[in-house]
mmCIF file of C-alpha atoms and ligand atoms in Angstrom:
data_model
loop_
_atom_site.group_PDB
_atom_site.id
_atom_site.type_symbol
_atom_site.label_atom_id
_atom_site.label_comp_id
_atom_site.label_asym_id
_atom_site.label_seq_id
_atom_site.Cartn_x
_atom_site.Cartn_y
_atom_site.Cartn_z
ATOM 1 C CA UNK A 28 -15.278 24.587 2.497
ATOM 2 C CA UNK A 29 -13.629 21.743 3.742
ATOM 3 C CA UNK A 30 -10.181 22.484 5.629
ATOM 4 C CA UNK A 31 -9.313 18.766 6.063
ATOM 5 C CA UNK A 32 -6.786 17.589 3.166
ATOM 6 C CA UNK A 33 -8.410 15.567 0.421
ATOM 7 C CA UNK A 34 -7.434 11.570 0.238
ATOM 8 C CA UNK A 35 -6.652 9.952 -3.003
ATOM 9 C CA UNK A 36 -7.153 6.172 -2.501
ATOM 10 C CA UNK A 37 -6.102 3.605 -5.424
ATOM 11 C CA UNK A 38 -7.982 0.212 -5.534
ATOM 12 C CA UNK A 39 -10.966 2.193 -3.940
ATOM 13 C CA UNK A 40 -13.518 -0.165 -5.755
ATOM 14 C CA UNK A 41 -13.300 -2.878 -3.183
ATOM 15 C CA UNK A 42 -11.744 -4.401 -0.155
ATOM 16 C CA UNK A 43 -9.316 -2.734 1.624
ATOM 17 C CA UNK A 44 -9.353 0.494 -0.415
ATOM 18 C CA UNK A 45 -13.061 0.767 -0.379
ATOM 19 C CA UNK A 46 -13.044 0.314 3.597
ATOM 20 C CA UNK A 47 -10.337 3.281 3.773
ATOM 21 C CA UNK A 48 -12.626 5.378 1.650
ATOM 22 C CA UNK A 49 -15.308 4.704 4.135
ATOM 23 C CA UNK A 50 -13.374 5.553 7.146
ATOM 24 C CA UNK A 51 -11.838 8.718 5.613
ATOM 25 C CA UNK A 52 -15.214 10.029 4.698
ATOM 26 C CA UNK A 53 -16.708 9.506 8.000
ATOM 27 C CA UNK A 54 -13.594 11.520 9.012
ATOM 28 C CA UNK A 55 -14.791 14.108 7.025
ATOM 29 C CA UNK A 56 -12.060 14.305 4.098
ATOM 30 C CA UNK A 57 -12.980 14.773 0.387
ATOM 31 C CA UNK A 58 -11.888 11.775 -1.545
ATOM 32 C CA UNK A 59 -10.482 10.857 -5.100
ATOM 33 C CA UNK A 60 -11.226 7.178 -5.711
ATOM 34 C CA UNK A 61 -9.190 5.366 -8.447
ATOM 35 C CA UNK A 62 -9.815 1.999 -9.956
ATOM 36 C CA UNK A 63 -10.950 0.211 -13.171
ATOM 37 C CA UNK A 64 -14.602 -0.403 -11.842
ATOM 38 C CA UNK A 65 -16.345 2.893 -12.270
ATOM 39 C CA UNK A 66 -19.987 1.339 -11.546
ATOM 40 C CA UNK A 67 -18.633 0.169 -8.310
ATOM 41 C CA UNK A 68 -16.921 3.303 -7.371
ATOM 42 C CA UNK A 69 -20.061 5.356 -8.102
ATOM 43 C CA UNK A 70 -22.124 3.000 -5.735
ATOM 44 C CA UNK A 71 -19.797 3.590 -2.922
ATOM 45 C CA UNK A 72 -19.521 7.316 -3.919
ATOM 46 C CA UNK A 73 -23.170 7.866 -3.696
ATOM 47 C CA UNK A 74 -23.340 6.417 -0.318
ATOM 48 C CA UNK A 75 -20.344 8.142 1.172
ATOM 49 C CA UNK A 76 -21.497 11.622 -0.055
ATOM 50 C CA UNK A 77 -25.278 11.121 1.266
ATOM 51 C CA UNK A 78 -23.802 10.037 4.677
ATOM 52 C CA UNK A 79 -20.851 12.445 5.026
ATOM 53 C CA UNK A 80 -21.200 15.386 3.006
ATOM 54 C CA UNK A 81 -18.080 15.287 1.216
ATOM 55 C CA UNK A 82 -17.228 15.659 -2.396
ATOM 56 C CA UNK A 83 -15.888 12.579 -4.125
ATOM 57 C CA UNK A 84 -14.320 12.555 -7.491
ATOM 58 C CA UNK A 85 -13.764 9.326 -9.461
ATOM 59 C CA UNK A 86 -10.922 8.484 -11.908
ATOM 60 C CA UNK A 87 -11.219 5.377 -13.908
ATOM 61 C CA UNK A 88 -7.379 4.067 -14.503
ATOM 62 C CA UNK A 89 -6.125 1.129 -15.279
ATOM 63 C CA UNK A 90 -2.743 1.524 -13.244
ATOM 64 C CA UNK A 91 -0.758 -0.796 -15.287
ATOM 65 C CA UNK A 92 -1.548 1.272 -18.282
ATOM 66 C CA UNK A 93 1.088 4.151 -18.456
ATOM 67 C CA UNK A 94 -1.134 6.494 -20.041
ATOM 68 C CA UNK A 95 -4.051 5.857 -17.465
ATOM 69 C CA UNK A 96 -1.624 5.837 -14.599
ATOM 70 C CA UNK A 97 -0.253 9.559 -15.883
ATOM 71 C CA UNK A 98 -3.658 11.093 -15.476
ATOM 72 C CA UNK A 99 -3.462 9.998 -11.772
ATOM 73 C CA UNK A 100 0.093 11.380 -11.547
ATOM 74 C CA UNK A 101 -1.003 14.671 -12.795
ATOM 75 C CA UNK A 102 -3.906 14.814 -10.538
ATOM 76 C CA UNK A 103 -1.662 14.322 -7.733
ATOM 77 C CA UNK A 104 1.139 17.035 -8.831
ATOM 78 C CA UNK A 105 -1.474 19.549 -9.578
ATOM 79 C CA UNK A 106 -4.361 19.179 -7.001
ATOM 80 C CA UNK A 107 -3.018 20.999 -3.687
ATOM 81 C CA UNK A 108 -6.064 19.891 -1.918
ATOM 82 C CA UNK A 109 -4.794 16.240 -1.873
ATOM 83 C CA UNK A 110 -2.759 15.691 1.244
ATOM 84 C CA UNK A 111 -3.095 12.233 1.649
ATOM 85 C CA UNK A 112 -2.195 9.400 -0.918
ATOM 86 C CA UNK A 113 -3.242 5.814 -0.134
ATOM 87 C CA UNK A 114 -1.453 3.532 -2.597
ATOM 88 C CA UNK A 115 -3.398 0.460 -2.217
ATOM 89 C CA UNK A 116 -4.285 -1.018 -5.634
ATOM 90 C CA UNK A 117 -2.707 -4.283 -5.930
ATOM 91 C CA UNK A 118 -3.146 -7.766 -6.826
ATOM 92 C CA UNK A 119 -2.012 -11.347 -6.411
ATOM 93 C CA UNK A 120 -1.267 -14.245 -8.654
ATOM 94 C CA UNK A 121 -2.052 -17.682 -8.480
ATOM 95 C CA UNK A 122 0.295 -20.797 -8.998
ATOM 96 C CA UNK A 123 4.092 -21.014 -8.300
ATOM 97 C CA UNK A 124 6.840 -19.095 -10.027
ATOM 98 C CA UNK A 125 7.334 -21.600 -13.000
ATOM 99 C CA UNK A 126 3.773 -21.930 -13.512
ATOM 100 C CA UNK A 127 2.959 -18.009 -13.793
ATOM 101 C CA UNK A 128 3.361 -16.636 -17.065
ATOM 102 C CA UNK A 129 6.145 -14.090 -17.727
ATOM 103 C CA UNK A 130 3.464 -11.735 -19.059
ATOM 104 C CA UNK A 131 1.267 -11.904 -15.949
ATOM 105 C CA UNK A 132 4.256 -11.513 -13.748
ATOM 106 C CA UNK A 133 5.264 -8.169 -15.443
ATOM 107 C CA UNK A 134 1.870 -6.871 -15.039
ATOM 108 C CA UNK A 135 1.824 -7.863 -11.301
ATOM 109 C CA UNK A 136 5.147 -6.144 -10.809
ATOM 110 C CA UNK A 137 3.899 -2.989 -12.866
ATOM 111 C CA UNK A 138 0.852 -2.692 -10.377
ATOM 112 C CA UNK A 139 2.240 -3.397 -7.252
ATOM 113 C CA UNK A 140 5.781 -1.676 -7.539
ATOM 114 C CA UNK A 141 6.119 0.672 -10.580
ATOM 115 C CA UNK A 142 2.247 2.326 -10.216
ATOM 116 C CA UNK A 143 2.710 2.727 -6.621
ATOM 117 C CA UNK A 144 6.231 4.320 -6.721
ATOM 118 C CA UNK A 145 5.249 6.838 -9.701
ATOM 119 C CA UNK A 146 2.164 8.036 -7.571
ATOM 120 C CA UNK A 147 4.690 8.447 -4.580
ATOM 121 C CA UNK A 148 6.968 10.091 -6.800
ATOM 122 C CA UNK A 149 4.157 12.337 -8.365
ATOM 123 C CA UNK A 150 3.078 13.642 -4.944
ATOM 124 C CA UNK A 151 6.034 13.601 -2.487
ATOM 125 C CA UNK A 152 7.693 16.727 -3.843
ATOM 126 C CA UNK A 153 4.296 18.816 -3.566
ATOM 127 C CA UNK A 154 3.774 17.396 0.011
ATOM 128 C CA UNK A 155 7.246 18.244 0.952
ATOM 129 C CA UNK A 156 7.146 21.931 -0.374
ATOM 130 C CA UNK A 157 4.171 22.238 1.662
ATOM 131 C CA UNK A 158 5.786 20.668 4.844
ATOM 132 C CA UNK A 159 2.699 18.320 5.516
ATOM 133 C CA UNK A 160 1.021 15.398 4.357
ATOM 134 C CA UNK A 161 0.833 11.517 4.240
ATOM 135 C CA UNK A 162 1.655 8.710 2.087
ATOM 136 C CA UNK A 163 0.014 5.160 2.910
ATOM 137 C CA UNK A 164 1.602 2.353 1.228
ATOM 138 C CA UNK A 165 -0.295 -1.210 1.700
ATOM 139 C CA UNK A 166 2.686 -3.734 1.604
ATOM 140 C CA UNK A 167 1.961 -7.414 3.144
ATOM 141 C CA UNK A 168 3.155 -9.640 5.981
ATOM 142 C CA UNK A 169 4.312 -11.902 3.090
ATOM 143 C CA UNK A 170 7.175 -9.169 2.606
ATOM 144 C CA UNK A 171 8.631 -10.846 5.554
ATOM 145 C CA UNK A 172 7.799 -14.563 4.466
ATOM 146 C CA UNK A 173 9.837 -16.072 1.329
ATOM 147 C CA UNK A 174 8.573 -19.379 2.824
ATOM 148 C CA UNK A 175 5.088 -18.622 2.157
ATOM 149 C CA UNK A 176 5.340 -19.422 -1.678
ATOM 150 C CA UNK A 177 4.169 -16.245 -3.090
ATOM 151 C CA UNK A 178 7.567 -15.286 -4.633
ATOM 152 C CA UNK A 179 6.550 -12.569 -6.672
ATOM 153 C CA UNK A 180 3.815 -11.179 -4.848
ATOM 154 C CA UNK A 181 6.099 -11.098 -1.786
ATOM 155 C CA UNK A 182 8.947 -9.476 -3.705
ATOM 156 C CA UNK A 183 6.485 -6.725 -4.879
ATOM 157 C CA UNK A 184 5.518 -6.158 -1.187
ATOM 158 C CA UNK A 185 9.264 -6.412 -0.028
ATOM 159 C CA UNK A 186 9.630 -3.421 -2.265
ATOM 160 C CA UNK A 187 6.631 -1.444 -1.008
ATOM 161 C CA UNK A 188 7.998 -2.130 2.657
ATOM 162 C CA UNK A 189 11.692 -0.818 1.766
ATOM 163 C CA UNK A 190 10.446 2.081 0.183
ATOM 164 C CA UNK A 191 8.020 3.235 2.624
ATOM 165 C CA UNK A 192 10.972 2.754 5.347
ATOM 166 C CA UNK A 193 13.350 4.799 3.182
ATOM 167 C CA UNK A 194 10.774 7.405 2.412
ATOM 168 C CA UNK A 195 9.949 7.810 5.852
ATOM 169 C CA UNK A 196 13.481 8.581 6.888
ATOM 170 C CA UNK A 197 13.554 11.061 3.930
ATOM 171 C CA UNK A 198 10.553 12.711 4.238
ATOM 172 C CA UNK A 199 9.652 12.813 7.773
ATOM 173 C CA UNK A 200 12.081 15.764 8.307
ATOM 174 C CA UNK A 201 10.083 17.449 5.754
ATOM 175 C CA UNK A 202 6.961 17.111 7.594
ATOM 176 C CA UNK A 203 5.642 14.229 5.252
ATOM 177 C CA UNK A 204 4.425 11.130 7.018
ATOM 178 C CA UNK A 205 4.826 7.848 5.315
ATOM 179 C CA UNK A 206 3.401 4.524 6.574
ATOM 180 C CA UNK A 207 3.808 1.121 5.497
ATOM 181 C CA UNK A 208 0.718 -1.223 6.404
ATOM 182 C CA UNK A 209 1.404 -4.941 6.420
ATOM 183 C CA UNK A 210 -1.906 -6.899 6.157
ATOM 184 C CA UNK A 211 -1.702 -10.561 6.615
ATOM 185 C CA UNK A 212 -4.518 -12.695 5.039
ATOM 186 C CA UNK A 213 -7.748 -10.532 5.156
ATOM 187 C CA UNK A 214 -11.067 -11.463 3.646
ATOM 188 C CA UNK A 215 -11.331 -9.351 0.299
ATOM 189 C CA UNK A 216 -11.628 -10.253 -3.259
ATOM 190 C CA UNK A 217 -8.058 -10.530 -3.829
ATOM 191 C CA UNK A 218 -8.063 -14.371 -3.117
ATOM 192 C CA UNK A 219 -10.732 -15.185 -5.932
ATOM 193 C CA UNK A 220 -9.303 -12.866 -8.340
ATOM 194 C CA UNK A 221 -5.831 -14.868 -8.163
ATOM 195 C CA UNK A 222 -7.783 -18.146 -8.500
ATOM 196 C CA UNK A 223 -8.179 -19.310 -4.695
ATOM 197 C CA UNK A 224 -11.539 -20.399 -3.179
ATOM 198 C CA UNK A 225 -11.604 -18.168 -0.216
ATOM 199 C CA UNK A 226 -13.818 -20.449 1.738
ATOM 200 C CA UNK A 227 -11.468 -23.316 1.683
ATOM 201 C CA UNK A 228 -8.757 -21.148 3.447
ATOM 202 C CA UNK A 229 -8.113 -20.781 7.007
ATOM 203 C CA UNK A 230 -10.094 -17.830 8.584
ATOM 204 C CA UNK A 231 -8.866 -14.490 7.825
ATOM 205 C CA UNK A 232 -8.976 -10.991 9.290
ATOM 206 C CA UNK A 233 -12.231 -8.902 8.803
ATOM 207 C CA UNK A 234 -11.321 -5.944 6.453
ATOM 208 C CA UNK A 235 -12.980 -3.469 8.692
ATOM 209 C CA UNK A 236 -10.632 -4.752 11.783
ATOM 210 C CA UNK A 237 -7.685 -4.446 9.512
ATOM 211 C CA UNK A 238 -8.387 -0.927 8.304
ATOM 212 C CA UNK A 239 -9.501 0.330 11.651
ATOM 213 C CA UNK A 240 -6.298 -1.109 13.149
ATOM 214 C CA UNK A 241 -4.065 0.443 10.361
ATOM 215 C CA UNK A 242 -5.598 3.857 11.257
ATOM 216 C CA UNK A 243 -4.792 3.578 14.959
ATOM 217 C CA UNK A 244 -1.154 2.909 13.636
ATOM 218 C CA UNK A 245 -1.637 6.049 11.266
ATOM 219 C CA UNK A 246 -3.016 8.172 13.989
ATOM 220 C CA UNK A 247 0.189 7.254 15.946
ATOM 221 C CA UNK A 248 2.308 8.176 12.988
ATOM 222 C CA UNK A 249 3.822 4.657 13.296
ATOM 223 C CA UNK A 250 6.265 3.749 10.371
ATOM 224 C CA UNK A 251 5.467 0.307 9.831
ATOM 225 C CA UNK A 252 1.911 -1.169 11.295
ATOM 226 C CA UNK A 253 1.312 -4.873 11.176
ATOM 227 C CA UNK A 254 -2.124 -5.407 12.456
ATOM 228 C CA UNK A 255 -1.870 -9.029 12.912
ATOM 229 C CA UNK A 256 1.486 -9.071 15.002
ATOM 230 C CA UNK A 257 0.384 -9.138 18.338
ATOM 231 C CA UNK A 258 3.644 -9.161 19.745
ATOM 232 C CA UNK A 259 5.437 -6.012 18.609
ATOM 233 C CA UNK A 260 8.552 -6.593 20.387
ATOM 234 C CA UNK A 261 9.325 -9.282 17.556
ATOM 235 C CA UNK A 262 9.200 -6.414 14.864
ATOM 236 C CA UNK A 263 11.459 -4.267 16.916
ATOM 237 C CA UNK A 264 13.917 -7.285 17.748
ATOM 238 C CA UNK A 265 14.002 -7.987 14.086
ATOM 239 C CA UNK A 266 14.624 -4.222 12.957
ATOM 240 C CA UNK A 267 17.198 -3.973 15.873
ATOM 241 C CA UNK A 268 19.161 -7.106 14.333
ATOM 242 C CA UNK A 269 18.912 -5.830 10.957
ATOM 243 C CA UNK A 270 20.079 -2.417 11.786
ATOM 244 C CA UNK A 271 23.164 -4.001 13.870
ATOM 245 C CA UNK A 272 24.403 -5.397 10.567
ATOM 246 C CA UNK A 273 25.114 -1.878 9.148
ATOM 247 C CA UNK A 274 28.454 -0.776 10.741
ATOM 248 C CA UNK A 275 29.485 -4.299 9.471
ATOM 249 C CA UNK A 276 28.936 -3.611 5.806
ATOM 250 C CA UNK A 277 31.854 -0.700 5.924
ATOM 251 C CA UNK A 278 34.543 -3.313 5.050
ATOM 252 C CA UNK A 279 37.273 -2.963 2.300
ATOM 253 C CA UNK A 280 38.075 -6.660 2.692
ATOM 254 C CA UNK A 281 35.982 -9.659 2.186
ATOM 255 C CA UNK A 282 35.069 -11.705 5.150
ATOM 256 C CA UNK A 283 37.775 -14.363 6.098
ATOM 257 C CA UNK A 284 35.234 -17.207 4.999
ATOM 258 C CA UNK A 285 35.376 -16.048 1.490
ATOM 259 C CA UNK A 286 38.932 -15.913 1.363
ATOM 260 C CA UNK A 287 40.351 -18.243 -1.077
ATOM 261 C CA UNK A 288 43.104 -20.723 -0.492
ATOM 262 C CA UNK A 289 46.192 -18.577 -0.515
HETATM 263 P P1 NAP B 321 -9.396 -6.216 -3.566
HETATM 264 O O1 NAP B 321 -10.482 -6.487 -3.001
HETATM 265 O O2 NAP B 321 -9.041 -7.306 -4.866
HETATM 266 O O3 NAP B 321 -8.908 -4.756 -4.106
HETATM 267 C C1 NAP B 321 -7.828 -4.657 -5.087
HETATM 268 C C2 NAP B 321 -8.040 -3.237 -5.432
HETATM 269 O O4 NAP B 321 -7.290 -2.879 -6.575
HETATM 270 C C3 NAP B 321 -9.549 -2.925 -6.368
HETATM 271 O O5 NAP B 321 -10.185 -1.947 -6.085
HETATM 272 C C4 NAP B 321 -9.059 -3.139 -7.488
HETATM 273 O O6 NAP B 321 -10.227 -2.636 -8.464
HETATM 274 C C5 NAP B 321 -7.892 -2.552 -7.734
HETATM 275 N N1 NAP B 321 -7.060 -2.716 -8.954
HETATM 276 C C6 NAP B 321 -6.686 -4.144 -9.313
HETATM 277 N N2 NAP B 321 -5.816 -4.274 -10.417
HETATM 278 C C7 NAP B 321 -5.953 -2.824 -10.780
HETATM 279 C C8 NAP B 321 -5.410 -1.964 -12.015
HETATM 280 N N3 NAP B 321 -4.760 -2.980 -12.860
HETATM 281 N N4 NAP B 321 -5.479 -0.697 -11.727
HETATM 282 C C9 NAP B 321 -6.231 -0.006 -10.973
HETATM 283 N N5 NAP B 321 -6.809 -0.664 -9.946
HETATM 284 C C10 NAP B 321 -6.544 -2.204 -9.802
HETATM 285 O O7 NAP B 321 -8.097 -6.593 -2.596
HETATM 286 P P2 NAP B 321 -7.697 -6.271 -1.335
HETATM 287 O O8 NAP B 321 -7.218 -7.443 -0.478
HETATM 288 O O9 NAP B 321 -8.303 -5.034 -0.769
HETATM 289 O O10 NAP B 321 -6.336 -5.451 -1.739
HETATM 290 C C11 NAP B 321 -5.652 -4.152 -1.465
HETATM 291 C C12 NAP B 321 -4.444 -4.055 -1.188
HETATM 292 O O11 NAP B 321 -3.976 -4.887 -0.114
HETATM 293 C C13 NAP B 321 -3.455 -5.009 -2.296
HETATM 294 O O12 NAP B 321 -2.179 -3.925 -2.368
HETATM 295 C C14 NAP B 321 -3.176 -6.237 -1.721
HETATM 296 O O13 NAP B 321 -1.630 -6.624 -1.991
HETATM 297 C C15 NAP B 321 -2.982 -5.728 -0.217
HETATM 298 N N6 NAP B 321 -2.935 -6.905 0.731
HETATM 299 C C16 NAP B 321 -4.236 -7.724 0.695
HETATM 300 C C17 NAP B 321 -4.039 -8.822 1.685
HETATM 301 C C18 NAP B 321 -5.328 -9.735 1.738
HETATM 302 O O14 NAP B 321 -5.270 -10.665 2.270
HETATM 303 N N7 NAP B 321 -6.655 -9.127 1.302
HETATM 304 C C19 NAP B 321 -3.004 -8.917 2.545
HETATM 305 C C20 NAP B 321 -1.949 -8.394 2.282
HETATM 306 C C21 NAP B 321 -2.048 -7.111 1.525
HETATM 307 P P3 NAP B 321 -10.637 -2.577 -9.836
HETATM 308 O O15 NAP B 321 -10.723 -4.084 -10.243
HETATM 309 O O16 NAP B 321 -12.023 -1.900 -10.019
HETATM 310 O O17 NAP B 321 -9.633 -2.064 -10.737
#
């Protein structure tokens, strides 16, 4: 009988999600893997079961499809063994905003935000009731960089960062840990899938290094983990500046610079 919480990982068929699966398997957790490509998840699961003596379930789901997403939501609501959700499935989109199609934009937003928040919403009440558990949300350093040119992708990742920070404040008092992870460029299939030639791009972080670093943040119960940011005081300074504005928002009158001519 495995006493460790099971871990449900979305986007577990490749890249960061598959690496999280490997690491939580090595830690002795049973897994539930979610993605569209069952064959790849079966191959991964066969290896991880043999190496780690754990059970692994596979759910094939396209998380942009409401009926398929609902299956994963039900599993999160009903399976009391699942104590950790890794909201990792995500995609990017090539081209500039005016080159991207409206339908592709909607699909991206659905996968990166709607699916992610629905899954968090499915599991959070049960974890709060239990007084324990964790939700890991994979955001991106692009969430902090509108200058990068990935406007829609970055906006979805800013959503994930904000949601994670808010949920951390809401759920931590109930014993539930929420972590936002902000990778920068990491060598995975996401680049080819978005139409980029990964070999033509600058060197990237290895996915093993990225996930191992993110897990150091997880073990320290850090709310926001930014593996590539070497100077941690920069994030603290940013947060301090943001929080310093908050009292200033409580005004009944517009700022003088917005008062028109009398
Ligand atoms: P990846 O190798 O392309 O993995 C993406 C995963 O998401 C795959 O397992 C894929 O599986 C799954 N997925 C894609 N569309 C899906 C859908 N409609 N329904 C269900 N699953 C779907 O890329 P990755 O870099 O590991 O990305 C993982 C997360 O890290 C994403 O949220 C990404 O935004 C974030 N991130 C990546 C980087 C980077 O540089 N790599 C940087 C910052 C943040 P199937 O194709 O089998 O469905």
